Coordinates of C-alpha atoms in Angstrom, one line a residue:
X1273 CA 2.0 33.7 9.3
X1274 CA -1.1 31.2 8.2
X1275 CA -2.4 31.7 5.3
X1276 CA -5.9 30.6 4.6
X1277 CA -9.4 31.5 3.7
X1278 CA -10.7 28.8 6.1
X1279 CA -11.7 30.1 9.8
X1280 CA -10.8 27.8 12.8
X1281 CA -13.6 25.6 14.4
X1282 CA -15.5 25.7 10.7
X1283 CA -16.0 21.9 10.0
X1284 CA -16.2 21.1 6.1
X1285 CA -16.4 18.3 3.8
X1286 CA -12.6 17.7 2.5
X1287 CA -13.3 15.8 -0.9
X1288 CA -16.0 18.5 -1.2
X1289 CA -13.6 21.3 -1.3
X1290 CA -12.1 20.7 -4.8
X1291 CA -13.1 19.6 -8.3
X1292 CA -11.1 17.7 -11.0
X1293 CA -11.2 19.6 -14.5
X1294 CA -11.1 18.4 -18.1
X1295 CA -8.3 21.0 -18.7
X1296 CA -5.3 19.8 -15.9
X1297 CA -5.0 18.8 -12.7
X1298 CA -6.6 21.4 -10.0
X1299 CA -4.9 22.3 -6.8
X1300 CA -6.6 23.7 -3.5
X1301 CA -4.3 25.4 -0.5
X1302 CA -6.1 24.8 2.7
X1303 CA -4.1 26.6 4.2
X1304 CA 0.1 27.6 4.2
X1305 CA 2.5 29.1 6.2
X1306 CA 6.5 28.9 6.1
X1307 CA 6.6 25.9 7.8
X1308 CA 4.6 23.5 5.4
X1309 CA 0.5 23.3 4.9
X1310 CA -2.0 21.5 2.8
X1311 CA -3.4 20.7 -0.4
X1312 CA -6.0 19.2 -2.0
X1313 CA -5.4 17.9 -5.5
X1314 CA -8.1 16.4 -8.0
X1315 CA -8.0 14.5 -11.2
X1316 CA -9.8 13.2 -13.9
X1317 CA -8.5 9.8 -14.7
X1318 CA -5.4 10.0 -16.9
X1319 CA -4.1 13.2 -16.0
X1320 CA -0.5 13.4 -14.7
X1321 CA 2.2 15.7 -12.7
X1322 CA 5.3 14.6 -14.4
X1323 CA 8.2 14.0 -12.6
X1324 CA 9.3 16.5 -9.8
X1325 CA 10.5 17.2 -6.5
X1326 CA 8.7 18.9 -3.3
X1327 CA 11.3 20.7 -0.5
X1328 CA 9.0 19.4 2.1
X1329 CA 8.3 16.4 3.6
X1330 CA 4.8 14.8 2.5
X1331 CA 2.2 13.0 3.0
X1332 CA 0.1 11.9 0.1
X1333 CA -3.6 10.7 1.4
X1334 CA -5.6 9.6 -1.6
X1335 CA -9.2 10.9 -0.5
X1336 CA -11.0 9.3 -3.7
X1337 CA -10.1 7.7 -6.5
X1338 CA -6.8 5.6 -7.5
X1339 CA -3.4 6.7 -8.2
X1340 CA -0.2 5.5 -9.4
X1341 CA 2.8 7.2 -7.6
X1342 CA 6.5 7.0 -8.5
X1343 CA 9.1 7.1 -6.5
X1344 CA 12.7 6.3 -6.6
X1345 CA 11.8 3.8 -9.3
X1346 CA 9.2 2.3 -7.4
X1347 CA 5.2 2.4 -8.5
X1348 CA 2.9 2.6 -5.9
X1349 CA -0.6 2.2 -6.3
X1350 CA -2.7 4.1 -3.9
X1351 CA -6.3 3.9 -3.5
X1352 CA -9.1 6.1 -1.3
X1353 CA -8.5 5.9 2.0
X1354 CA -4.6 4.9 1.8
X1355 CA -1.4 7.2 2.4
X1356 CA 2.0 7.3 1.5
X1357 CA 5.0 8.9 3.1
X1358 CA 8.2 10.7 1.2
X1359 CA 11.2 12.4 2.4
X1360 CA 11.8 16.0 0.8
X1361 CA 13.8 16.6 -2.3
X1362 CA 12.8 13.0 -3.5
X1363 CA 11.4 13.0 -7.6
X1364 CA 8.5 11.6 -8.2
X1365 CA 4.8 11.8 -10.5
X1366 CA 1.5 10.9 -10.4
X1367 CA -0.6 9.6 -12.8
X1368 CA -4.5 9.1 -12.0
X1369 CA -5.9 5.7 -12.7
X1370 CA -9.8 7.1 -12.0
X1371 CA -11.0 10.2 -11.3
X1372 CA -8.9 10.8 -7.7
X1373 CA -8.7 13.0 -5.4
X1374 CA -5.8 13.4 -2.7
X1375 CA -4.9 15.6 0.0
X1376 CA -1.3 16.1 0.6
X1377 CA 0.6 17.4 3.9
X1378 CA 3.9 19.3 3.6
X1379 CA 6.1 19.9 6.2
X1380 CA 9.9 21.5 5.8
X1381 CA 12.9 19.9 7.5

């Protein structure tokens, strides 16, 4: 079942659709279901999602902004309008370099 509160053939502004905030990092679902979905994620510049792992497989598009992304050991600095790809299960963390904002694509094995 999708979960949303988005109707199909709307067209909207994707960086318009979330706001960074002084107090943490801010997530937006797009939309969900059992099989994966999407998420916006915004940042002001410094904030950080420690180290973790995601069950999904994921693609990390960095919308605005600049971001530094670990993985197995290796930094990786993404900027707006670049994308990453990681397998599931794999730690990593973010740290934002600017204000950033990225949209992220999970999809289970």
């Amino acid at each position: 079942m999708l979960n949303t509160d988005y109707k199909f053939g709307e067209v909207h502004s994707i960086a318009d659709q979330i706001e960074a905030g002084n107090d943490k990092v801010h997530f937006k679902h797009i939309f969900n279901n059992e099989n994966g979905g999407v998420v916006l994620v915004a940042f002001k510049a410094g904030q950080k999602l420690d180290t973790h792992t995601a069950p999904a497989e994921v693609m990390i598009n960095v919308l605005e902004g600049e971001i530094e992304f670990t993985m197995l050991n290796n930094v990786h600095t993404i900027k707006a309008g670049e994308f990453l790809l990681m397998g599931a299960d794999v730690a990593h963390s973010v740290v934002a370099k600017t204000d950033a904002k990225m949209m992220l694509i999970k999809i289970k094995p």
